[in-house]
Coordinates of C-alpha atoms in Angstrom, one line a residue:
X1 CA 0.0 0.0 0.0
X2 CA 1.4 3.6 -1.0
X3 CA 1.6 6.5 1.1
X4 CA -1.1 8.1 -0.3
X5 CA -3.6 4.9 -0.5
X6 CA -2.9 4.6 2.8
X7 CA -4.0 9.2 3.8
X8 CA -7.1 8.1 1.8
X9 CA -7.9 5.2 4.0
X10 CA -7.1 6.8 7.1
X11 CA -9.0 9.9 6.6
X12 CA -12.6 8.1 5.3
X13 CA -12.0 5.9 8.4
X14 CA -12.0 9.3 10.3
X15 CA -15.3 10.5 9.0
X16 CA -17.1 7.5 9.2
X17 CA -16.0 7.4 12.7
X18 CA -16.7 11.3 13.2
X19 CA -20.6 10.7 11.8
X20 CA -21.1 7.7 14.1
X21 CA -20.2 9.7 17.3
X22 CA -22.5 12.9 16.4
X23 CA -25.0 10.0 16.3
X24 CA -24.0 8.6 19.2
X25 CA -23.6 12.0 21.0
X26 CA -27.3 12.9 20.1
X27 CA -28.5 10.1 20.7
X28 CA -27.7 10.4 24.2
X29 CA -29.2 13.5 24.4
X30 CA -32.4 12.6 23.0
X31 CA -35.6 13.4 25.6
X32 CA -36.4 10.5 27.7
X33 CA -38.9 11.3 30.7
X34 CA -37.3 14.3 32.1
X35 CA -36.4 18.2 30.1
X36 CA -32.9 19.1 29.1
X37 CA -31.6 22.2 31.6
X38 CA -31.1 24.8 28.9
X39 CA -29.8 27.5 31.8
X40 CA -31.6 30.7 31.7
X41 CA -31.2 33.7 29.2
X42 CA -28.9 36.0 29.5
X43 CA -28.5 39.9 28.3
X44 CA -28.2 40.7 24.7
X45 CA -25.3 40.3 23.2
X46 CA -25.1 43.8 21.5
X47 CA -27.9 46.5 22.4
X48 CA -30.0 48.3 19.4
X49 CA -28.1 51.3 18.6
X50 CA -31.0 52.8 16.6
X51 CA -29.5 53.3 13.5
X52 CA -31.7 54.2 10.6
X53 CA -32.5 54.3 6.7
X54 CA -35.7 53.5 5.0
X55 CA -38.5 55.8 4.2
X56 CA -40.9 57.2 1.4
X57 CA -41.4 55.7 -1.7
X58 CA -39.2 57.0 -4.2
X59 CA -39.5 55.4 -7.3
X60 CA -36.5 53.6 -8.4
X61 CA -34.3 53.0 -11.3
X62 CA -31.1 50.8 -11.7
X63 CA -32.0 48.0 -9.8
X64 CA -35.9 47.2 -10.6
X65 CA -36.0 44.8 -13.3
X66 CA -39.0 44.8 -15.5
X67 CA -41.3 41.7 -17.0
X68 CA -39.8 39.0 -19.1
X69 CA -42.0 37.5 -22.5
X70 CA -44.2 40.7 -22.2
X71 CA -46.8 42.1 -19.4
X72 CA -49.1 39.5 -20.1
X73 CA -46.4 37.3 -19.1
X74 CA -46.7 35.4 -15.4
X75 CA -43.1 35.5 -15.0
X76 CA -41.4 38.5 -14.8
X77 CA -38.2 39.6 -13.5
X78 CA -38.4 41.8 -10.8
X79 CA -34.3 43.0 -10.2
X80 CA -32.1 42.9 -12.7
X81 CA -29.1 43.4 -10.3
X82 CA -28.1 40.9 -7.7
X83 CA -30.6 40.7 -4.4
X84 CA -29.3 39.3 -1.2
X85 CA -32.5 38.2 -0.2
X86 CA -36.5 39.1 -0.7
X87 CA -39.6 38.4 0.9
X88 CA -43.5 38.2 -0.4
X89 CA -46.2 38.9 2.0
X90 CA -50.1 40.0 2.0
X91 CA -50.2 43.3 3.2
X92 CA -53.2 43.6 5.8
X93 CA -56.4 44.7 4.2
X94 CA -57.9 48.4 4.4
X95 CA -61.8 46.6 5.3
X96 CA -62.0 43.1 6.6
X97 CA -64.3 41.7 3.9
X98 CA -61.2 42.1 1.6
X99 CA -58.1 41.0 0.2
X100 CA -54.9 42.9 1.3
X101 CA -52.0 43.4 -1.9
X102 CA -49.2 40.7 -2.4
X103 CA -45.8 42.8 -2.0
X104 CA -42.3 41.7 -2.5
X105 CA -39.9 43.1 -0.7
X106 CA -36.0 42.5 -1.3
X107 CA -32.2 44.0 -0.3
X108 CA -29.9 45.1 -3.4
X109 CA -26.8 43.1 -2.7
X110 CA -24.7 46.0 -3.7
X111 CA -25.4 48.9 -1.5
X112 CA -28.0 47.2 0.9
X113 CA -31.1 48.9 0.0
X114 CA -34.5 47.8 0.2
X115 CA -36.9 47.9 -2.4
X116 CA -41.1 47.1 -3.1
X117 CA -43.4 46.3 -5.3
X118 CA -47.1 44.9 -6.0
X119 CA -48.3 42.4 -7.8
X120 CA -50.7 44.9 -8.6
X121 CA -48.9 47.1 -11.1
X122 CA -45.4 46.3 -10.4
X123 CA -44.4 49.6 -10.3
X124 CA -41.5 49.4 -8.0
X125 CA -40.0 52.2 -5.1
X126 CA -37.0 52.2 -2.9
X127 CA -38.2 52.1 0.5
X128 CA -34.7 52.4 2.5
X129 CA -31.7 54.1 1.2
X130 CA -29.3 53.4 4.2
X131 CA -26.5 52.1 2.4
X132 CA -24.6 48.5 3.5
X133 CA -22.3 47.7 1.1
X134 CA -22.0 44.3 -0.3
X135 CA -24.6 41.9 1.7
X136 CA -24.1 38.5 1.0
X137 CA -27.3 37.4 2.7
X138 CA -30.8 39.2 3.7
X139 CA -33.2 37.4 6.0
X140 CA -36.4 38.6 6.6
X141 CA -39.5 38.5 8.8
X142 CA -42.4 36.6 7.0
X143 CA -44.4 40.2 7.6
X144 CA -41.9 41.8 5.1
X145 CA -41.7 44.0 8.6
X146 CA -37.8 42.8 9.8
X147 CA -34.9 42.0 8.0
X148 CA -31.6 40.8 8.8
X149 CA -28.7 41.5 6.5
X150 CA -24.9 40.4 6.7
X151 CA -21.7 41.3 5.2
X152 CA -18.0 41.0 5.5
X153 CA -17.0 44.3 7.4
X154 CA -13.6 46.4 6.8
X155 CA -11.8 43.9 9.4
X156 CA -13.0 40.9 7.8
X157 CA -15.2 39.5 10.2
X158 CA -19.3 38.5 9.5
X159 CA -21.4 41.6 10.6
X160 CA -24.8 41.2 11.2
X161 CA -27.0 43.7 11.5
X162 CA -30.8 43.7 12.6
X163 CA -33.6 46.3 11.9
X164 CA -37.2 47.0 11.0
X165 CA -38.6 48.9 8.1
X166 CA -40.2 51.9 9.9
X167 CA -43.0 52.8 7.5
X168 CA -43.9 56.4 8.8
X169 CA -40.5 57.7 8.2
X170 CA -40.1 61.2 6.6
X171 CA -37.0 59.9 4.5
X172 CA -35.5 57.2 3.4
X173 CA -32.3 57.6 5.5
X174 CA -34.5 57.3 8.6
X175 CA -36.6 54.2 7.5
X176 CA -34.5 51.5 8.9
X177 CA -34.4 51.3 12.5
X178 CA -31.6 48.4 14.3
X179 CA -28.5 47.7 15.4
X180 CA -25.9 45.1 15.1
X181 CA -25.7 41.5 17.1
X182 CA -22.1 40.1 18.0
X183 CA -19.8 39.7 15.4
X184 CA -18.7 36.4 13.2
X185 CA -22.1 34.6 13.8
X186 CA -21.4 31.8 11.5
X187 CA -25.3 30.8 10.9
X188 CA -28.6 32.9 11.6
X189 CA -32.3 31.6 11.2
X190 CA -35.5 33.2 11.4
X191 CA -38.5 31.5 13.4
X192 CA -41.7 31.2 11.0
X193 CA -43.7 33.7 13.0
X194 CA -40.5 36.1 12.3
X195 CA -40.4 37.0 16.1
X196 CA -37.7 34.9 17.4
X197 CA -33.9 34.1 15.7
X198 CA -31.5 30.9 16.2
X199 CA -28.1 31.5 15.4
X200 CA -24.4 29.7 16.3
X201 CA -21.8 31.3 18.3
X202 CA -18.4 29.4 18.5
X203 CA -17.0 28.5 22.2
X204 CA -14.1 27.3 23.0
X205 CA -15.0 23.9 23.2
X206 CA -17.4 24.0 20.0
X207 CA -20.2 25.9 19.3
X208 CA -23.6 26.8 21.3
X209 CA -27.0 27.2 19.6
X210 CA -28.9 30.4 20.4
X211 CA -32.0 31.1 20.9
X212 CA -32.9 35.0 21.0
X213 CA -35.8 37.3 20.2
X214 CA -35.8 38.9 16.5
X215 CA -33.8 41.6 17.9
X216 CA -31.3 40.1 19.7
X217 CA -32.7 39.9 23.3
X218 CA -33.7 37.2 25.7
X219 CA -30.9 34.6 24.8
X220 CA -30.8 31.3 25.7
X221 CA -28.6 28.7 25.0
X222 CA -30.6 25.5 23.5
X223 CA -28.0 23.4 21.9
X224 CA -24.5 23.2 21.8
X225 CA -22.0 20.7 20.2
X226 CA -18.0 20.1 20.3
X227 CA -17.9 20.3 16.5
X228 CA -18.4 23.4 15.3
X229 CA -19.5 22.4 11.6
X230 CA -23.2 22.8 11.5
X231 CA -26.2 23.8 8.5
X232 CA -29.3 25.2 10.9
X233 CA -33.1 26.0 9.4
X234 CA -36.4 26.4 11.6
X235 CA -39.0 25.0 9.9
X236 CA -42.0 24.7 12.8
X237 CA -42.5 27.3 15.2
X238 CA -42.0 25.0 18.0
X239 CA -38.4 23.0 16.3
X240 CA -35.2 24.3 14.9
X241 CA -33.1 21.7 12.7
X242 CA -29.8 20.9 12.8
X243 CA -27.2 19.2 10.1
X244 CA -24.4 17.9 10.0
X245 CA -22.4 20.3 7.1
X246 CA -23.0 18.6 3.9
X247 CA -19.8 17.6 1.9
X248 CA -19.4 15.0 -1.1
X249 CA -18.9 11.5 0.1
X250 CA -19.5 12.8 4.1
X251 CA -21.8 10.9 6.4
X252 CA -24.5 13.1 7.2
X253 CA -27.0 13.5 9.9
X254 CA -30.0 15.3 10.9
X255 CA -31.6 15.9 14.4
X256 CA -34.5 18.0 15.4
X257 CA -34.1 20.5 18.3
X258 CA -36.8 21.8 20.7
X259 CA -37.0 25.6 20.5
X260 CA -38.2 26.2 23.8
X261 CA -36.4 23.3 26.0
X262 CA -33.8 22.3 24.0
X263 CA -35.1 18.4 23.8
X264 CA -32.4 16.6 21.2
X265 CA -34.2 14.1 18.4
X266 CA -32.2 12.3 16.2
X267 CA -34.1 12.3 12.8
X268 CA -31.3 10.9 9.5
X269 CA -28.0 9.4 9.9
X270 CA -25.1 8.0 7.9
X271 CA -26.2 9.7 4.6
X272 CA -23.5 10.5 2.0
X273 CA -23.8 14.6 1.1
X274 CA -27.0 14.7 3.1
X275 CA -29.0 18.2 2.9
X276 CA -32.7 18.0 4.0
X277 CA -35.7 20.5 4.5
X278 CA -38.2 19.6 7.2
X279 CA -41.4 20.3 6.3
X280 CA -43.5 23.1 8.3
X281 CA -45.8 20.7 10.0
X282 CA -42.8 18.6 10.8
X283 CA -44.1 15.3 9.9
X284 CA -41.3 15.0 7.1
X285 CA -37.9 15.8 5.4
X286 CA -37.2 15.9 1.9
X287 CA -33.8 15.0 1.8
X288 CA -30.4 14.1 -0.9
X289 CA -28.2 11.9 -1.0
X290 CA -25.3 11.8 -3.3
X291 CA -22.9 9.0 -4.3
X292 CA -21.1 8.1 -7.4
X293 CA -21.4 11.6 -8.8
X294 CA -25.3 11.5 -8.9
X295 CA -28.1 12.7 -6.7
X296 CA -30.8 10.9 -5.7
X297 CA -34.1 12.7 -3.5
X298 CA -36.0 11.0 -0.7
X299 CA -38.8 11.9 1.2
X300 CA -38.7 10.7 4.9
X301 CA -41.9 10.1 7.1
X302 CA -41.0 11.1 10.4
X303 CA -43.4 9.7 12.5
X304 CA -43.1 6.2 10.6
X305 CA -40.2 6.3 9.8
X306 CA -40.4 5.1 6.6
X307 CA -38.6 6.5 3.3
X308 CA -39.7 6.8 -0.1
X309 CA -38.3 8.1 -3.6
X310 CA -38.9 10.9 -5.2
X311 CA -39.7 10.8 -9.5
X312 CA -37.4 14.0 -9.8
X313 CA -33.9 14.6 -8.6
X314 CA -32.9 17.9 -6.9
X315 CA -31.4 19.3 -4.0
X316 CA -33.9 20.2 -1.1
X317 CA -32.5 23.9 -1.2
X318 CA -34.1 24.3 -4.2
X319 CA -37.8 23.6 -3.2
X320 CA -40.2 24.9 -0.5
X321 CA -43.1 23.6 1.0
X322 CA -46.4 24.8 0.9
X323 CA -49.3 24.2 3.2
X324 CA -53.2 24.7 1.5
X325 CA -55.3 22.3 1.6
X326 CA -52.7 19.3 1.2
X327 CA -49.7 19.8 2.0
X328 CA -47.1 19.9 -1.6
X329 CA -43.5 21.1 -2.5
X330 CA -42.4 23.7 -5.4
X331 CA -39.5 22.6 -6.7
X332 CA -36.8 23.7 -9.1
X333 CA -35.6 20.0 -11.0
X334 CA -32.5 20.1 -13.0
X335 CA -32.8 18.9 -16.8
X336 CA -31.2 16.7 -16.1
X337 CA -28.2 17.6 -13.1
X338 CA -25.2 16.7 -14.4
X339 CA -22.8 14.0 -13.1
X340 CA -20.3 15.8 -10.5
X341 CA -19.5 15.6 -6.9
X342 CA -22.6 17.2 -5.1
X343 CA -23.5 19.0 -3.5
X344 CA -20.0 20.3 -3.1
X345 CA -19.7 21.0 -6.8
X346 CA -23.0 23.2 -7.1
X347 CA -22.5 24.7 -3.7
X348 CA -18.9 26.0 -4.8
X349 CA -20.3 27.1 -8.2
X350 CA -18.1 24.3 -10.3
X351 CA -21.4 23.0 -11.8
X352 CA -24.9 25.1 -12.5
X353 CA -28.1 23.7 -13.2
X354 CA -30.8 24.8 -16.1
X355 CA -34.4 24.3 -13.8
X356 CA -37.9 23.5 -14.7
X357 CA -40.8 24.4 -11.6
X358 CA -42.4 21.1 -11.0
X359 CA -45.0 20.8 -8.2
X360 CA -45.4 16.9 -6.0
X361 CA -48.4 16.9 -3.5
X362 CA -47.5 14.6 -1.2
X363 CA -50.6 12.6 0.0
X364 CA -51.6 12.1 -3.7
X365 CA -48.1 11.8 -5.3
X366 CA -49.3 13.9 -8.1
X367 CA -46.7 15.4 -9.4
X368 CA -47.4 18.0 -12.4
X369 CA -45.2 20.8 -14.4
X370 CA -44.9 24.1 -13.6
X371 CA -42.7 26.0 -15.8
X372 CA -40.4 25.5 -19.1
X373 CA -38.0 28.2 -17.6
X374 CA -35.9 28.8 -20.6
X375 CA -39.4 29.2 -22.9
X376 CA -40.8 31.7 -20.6
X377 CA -37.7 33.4 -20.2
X378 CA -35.3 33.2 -22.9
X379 CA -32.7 32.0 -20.4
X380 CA -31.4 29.0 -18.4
X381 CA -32.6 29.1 -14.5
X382 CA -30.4 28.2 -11.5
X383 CA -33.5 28.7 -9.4
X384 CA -32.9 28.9 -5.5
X385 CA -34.9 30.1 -2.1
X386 CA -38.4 29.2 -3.6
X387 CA -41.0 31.6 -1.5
X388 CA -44.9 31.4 -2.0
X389 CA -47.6 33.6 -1.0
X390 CA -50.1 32.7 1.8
X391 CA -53.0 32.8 -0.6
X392 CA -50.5 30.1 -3.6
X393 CA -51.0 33.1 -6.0
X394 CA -47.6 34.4 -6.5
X395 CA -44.1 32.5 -6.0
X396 CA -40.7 34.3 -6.2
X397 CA -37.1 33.0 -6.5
X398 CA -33.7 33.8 -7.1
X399 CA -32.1 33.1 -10.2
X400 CA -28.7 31.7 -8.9
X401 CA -26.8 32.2 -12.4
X402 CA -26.9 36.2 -11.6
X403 CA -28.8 36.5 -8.2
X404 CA -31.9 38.2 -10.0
X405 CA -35.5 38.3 -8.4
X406 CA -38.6 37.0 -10.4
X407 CA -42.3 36.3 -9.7
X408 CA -44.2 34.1 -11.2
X409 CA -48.3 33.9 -11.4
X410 CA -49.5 30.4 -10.0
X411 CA -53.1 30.7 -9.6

């Protein structure tokens, strides 16, 4: 045996042993008969500093996009320029008996600014001008009210800063009220309701899991790990997920945390490249696994713990649950993916996918097309964070190729 047969072996043996003790670990930790001490909050990390910068309605130019296949069209391209993040929301109605406006909101990945429009018109305005250059990420409150946005500052560390779109502002510069939270938090999710965050703080013996209101307050500690490495999502009010970091040819696994006591339940284990996406009545997880430089998509029962295969092959990041009256998945399927090492290879930009829309309902198994992307659009679609309105009228996405925003009319 060579030298380097022999790296190869030993550092496979590694990770096989590394994803049977996070099992093991877990496992442990799982609820029996008595509650997990989670300690008790503590002070927030960083106090609001009322900073500021939304405000009027100014209508906008560079970075609204416009439709795409004409204004008949149901898919149009809202930003042209790169978005960091966007929301869609129902606005609350003037009189009860009627319907409130479907608005999407989103942050200009460039300068940090938030813009709006309607599904109405389309006519678009910048809400906030309070400039934050270069935002790599933009999460926001399902309301379209708070938003969190992070960046790399001028000392290279991850900044995070948190704020709310003050409406009644005079000027733009004054319509985004917040402040920042510590520095260098690694990973940051957003509660469905949008009134409580989750986010990872390295330690010096690993990494602790916290638990805070939107704004930074009320912390408490609810899960912590000595391995730092660590994908986080909330997908019920009451449960926050937790993965192992997905990596090609890495045994993945999956467990469910209680957001108010902290319980530990081991959900998937031992799955090569896993990624997964709980669904948000957290009976299931729609999950990947990747070996032999092909994808394959599951979909995992929770409660019965039985597994079944999907008739399309995607990752989980690129599809989004939806509950109406049956609960189904919107998801962006590759024609076909290519053969490469995922999800490593699409992650790190090596390989990019041309997309369909296909939606599965998951108590019938219907599964029925969507939309030819590349005939509605005249281009190929990387399509990524999948959002739907509360009423299944309007969907919006992120074309990963350039990071541009477009809606699309469902009902």
């Amino acid at each position: 045996m060579n030298k380097k047969t022999a790296i190869i072996i030993i550092i496979i043996t590694i990770l096989v042993l590394a994803g049977g003790f996070l099992w093991f670990y877990f496992s442990k930790l799982a609820p029996q008969d008595e509650d997990v001490d989670i300690g008790t909050p503590t002070d927030p990390i960083f106090p609001s500093s009322g900073g500021s910068s939304n405000g009027g309605g100014t209508n906008t130019g560079g970075s609204s996009g416009g439709t795409s296949g004409g204004t008949n069209s149901k898919l149009r391209q809202i930003s042209a320029t790169p978005v960091a993040g966007a929301v869609i929301f129902e606005e609350e109605p003037e009189e009860e008996d009627e319907e409130g406006d479907i608005v999407i909101r989103y942050v200009d990945r460039g300068l940090g600014h938030i813009f709006e429009t309607n599904t109405e018109d389309f006519s678009q305005q910048r809400i906030s001008g309070r400039t934050l250059p270069k935002i790599y990420e933009a999460l926001w409150q399902g309301s379209g009210k708070g938003v969190i946005m992070r960046y790399i500052d001028e000392n290279e560390d991850i900044a995070t800063f948190q704020g709310f779109v003050d409406e009644t502002a005079e000027n733009e510069e004054q319509a985004l009220v917040g402040g920042f939270l510590q520095s260098d938090i690694p990973f940051i999710t957003v509660s469905p309701n949008g009134n409580s965050i989750f986010y990872l703080s390295e330690t010096s013996t690993g990494v602790s899991g916290i638990r805070a209101s939107f704004s930074g307050g009320s912390r408490a500690e609810i899960f912590n790990s000595p391995l730092r490495s660590w994908i986080i999502d909330w997908p019920t009010d009451g449960t926050v997920s937790v993965s192992s970091a997905p990596g090609n040819n890495v045994p993945g696994s999956m467990f469910l945390v209680n957001s108010s006591n902290g319980n530990i339940t081991p959900v998937l284990s031992s799955i090569s490249g896993l990624t997964g996406n709980v669904s948000p009545d957290g009976n299931y997880v729609l999950y990947t696994e990747s070996s032999n430089l092909t994808l394959q998509t599951f979909l995992y029962d929770i409660s019965s713990g039985t597994t079944q295969t999907m008739p399309f092959a995607t990752l989980p990041e690129k599809c989004t649950w939806y509950e109406g009256d049956s609960l189904s998945l919107y998801c962006a399927v590759p024609i076909p993916p290519p053969r490469a090492d995922y999800p490593d290879a699409w992650y790190q930009g090596r390989v990019s996918f041309d997309d369909d829309l296909w939606r599965y309902e998951i108590e019938s198994e219907l599964f029925e097309f969507v939309l030819n992307t590349k005939q509605e659009s005249g281009e190929d679609m990387d399509i990524t964070d999948i959002q739907i309105d509360g009423r299944e009228s309007y969907l919006i996405f992120t074309n990963k190729k350039d990071l541009s925003l477009w809606s699309l009319e469902i009902n």
